[in-house]
Amino acid sequence: MNKNKVLQIVLFVLLFLIVGLGAYYLYSKGVICKSPTRTDEEITEEGLYKTDEGVSFELISPLPDSEIDCKFTLAGKMPREWFFENSFSYSIIVDGKEVLAGSVQSKDDYTEKEILEFAEEIECKEGCIGEGEIVLKNANPSGLPENDDQYRIPVKFTSKCSVEEVVEETPKVAVVKLFFGNSEKDPDFEKCEVTYEVKRTINEVVAVGKASINELLKGPSTIEKSKGFYTSIPSGTELKSINIKDGVAYVDFNEKLIEGVGGNCLTSRIRSQITNTLKQFPTVKKVVIQVNGKSEGVLEP
């Protein structure tokens, strides 16, 4: 190999080394920039939005002008300046009215990261119908209006959201007979021991005899009165107890039952009302009327 050839090779190697060392020096000094690599804390270009105050953030869902259901996920990435103790607030506005409000939580540590991820499951149970807005509001512990910031997401709800209806079970009812006097059927009030039945619907209960007497003490209804029905039982009479044993119903009232009551016809009619009302039940063959636990002399002619 001649000297010229060797010299060319040496010069080429030296040039290569010089260029390589120069490039390394510039790279280490930052003159030649490293290729950018995305970290978890960076906001991507796709889905980039700006708040009213120009804060850039990434919105993942729901996107503006999208259709959403009553249940949806509010998710994205927001600079930590928007958070206070890892949360900021939101509200849902429909027809100018706030129908739901709450807060968005981030599981990231705001003391370590510049950008915090958030994902909140939201369910709008009432008022979310048609077009509305989801308003994101920054945390503003100072309370000063100049520190407020927000971003409004226009959306359309695909279905009406309402509170689940509580279906109440219709109570079972029973039809009982009550007995009253009747001025149309006995205009001269001569049939002292005769009373006439009306039918009353009550809630079905175990103690149907007690329920029937309590209905009797209410007296005839307005419609029943228009048909001539009336009661002879004094106002203020209250049922204290009723016990049925061996076919005998022992029914105890307060003293109002006999207060101011006199005359054979009146006492007979009161007794007839109570006795006939209880004897409609197969288990009752006889009725003993008491006042404060005593039956002697009660409603006797």
Tab-separated table of C-alpha atoms in Angstrom, residues 94 128-132 155-159:
chain	number	residue	atom	x	y	z
A	94	VAL	CA	-80.425	22.160	32.069
A	128	CYS	CA	-81.331	15.579	32.899
A	129	ILE	CA	-83.303	15.669	29.681
A	130	GLY	CA	-82.448	17.130	26.291
A	131	GLU	CA	-79.658	19.659	25.898
A	132	GLY	CA	-77.585	20.760	28.862
A	155	VAL	CA	-74.009	17.791	25.912
A	156	LYS	CA	-77.302	16.174	25.008
A	157	PHE	CA	-78.897	13.598	27.279
A	158	THR	CA	-80.305	10.676	25.327
A	159	SER	CA	-82.988	9.720	27.827
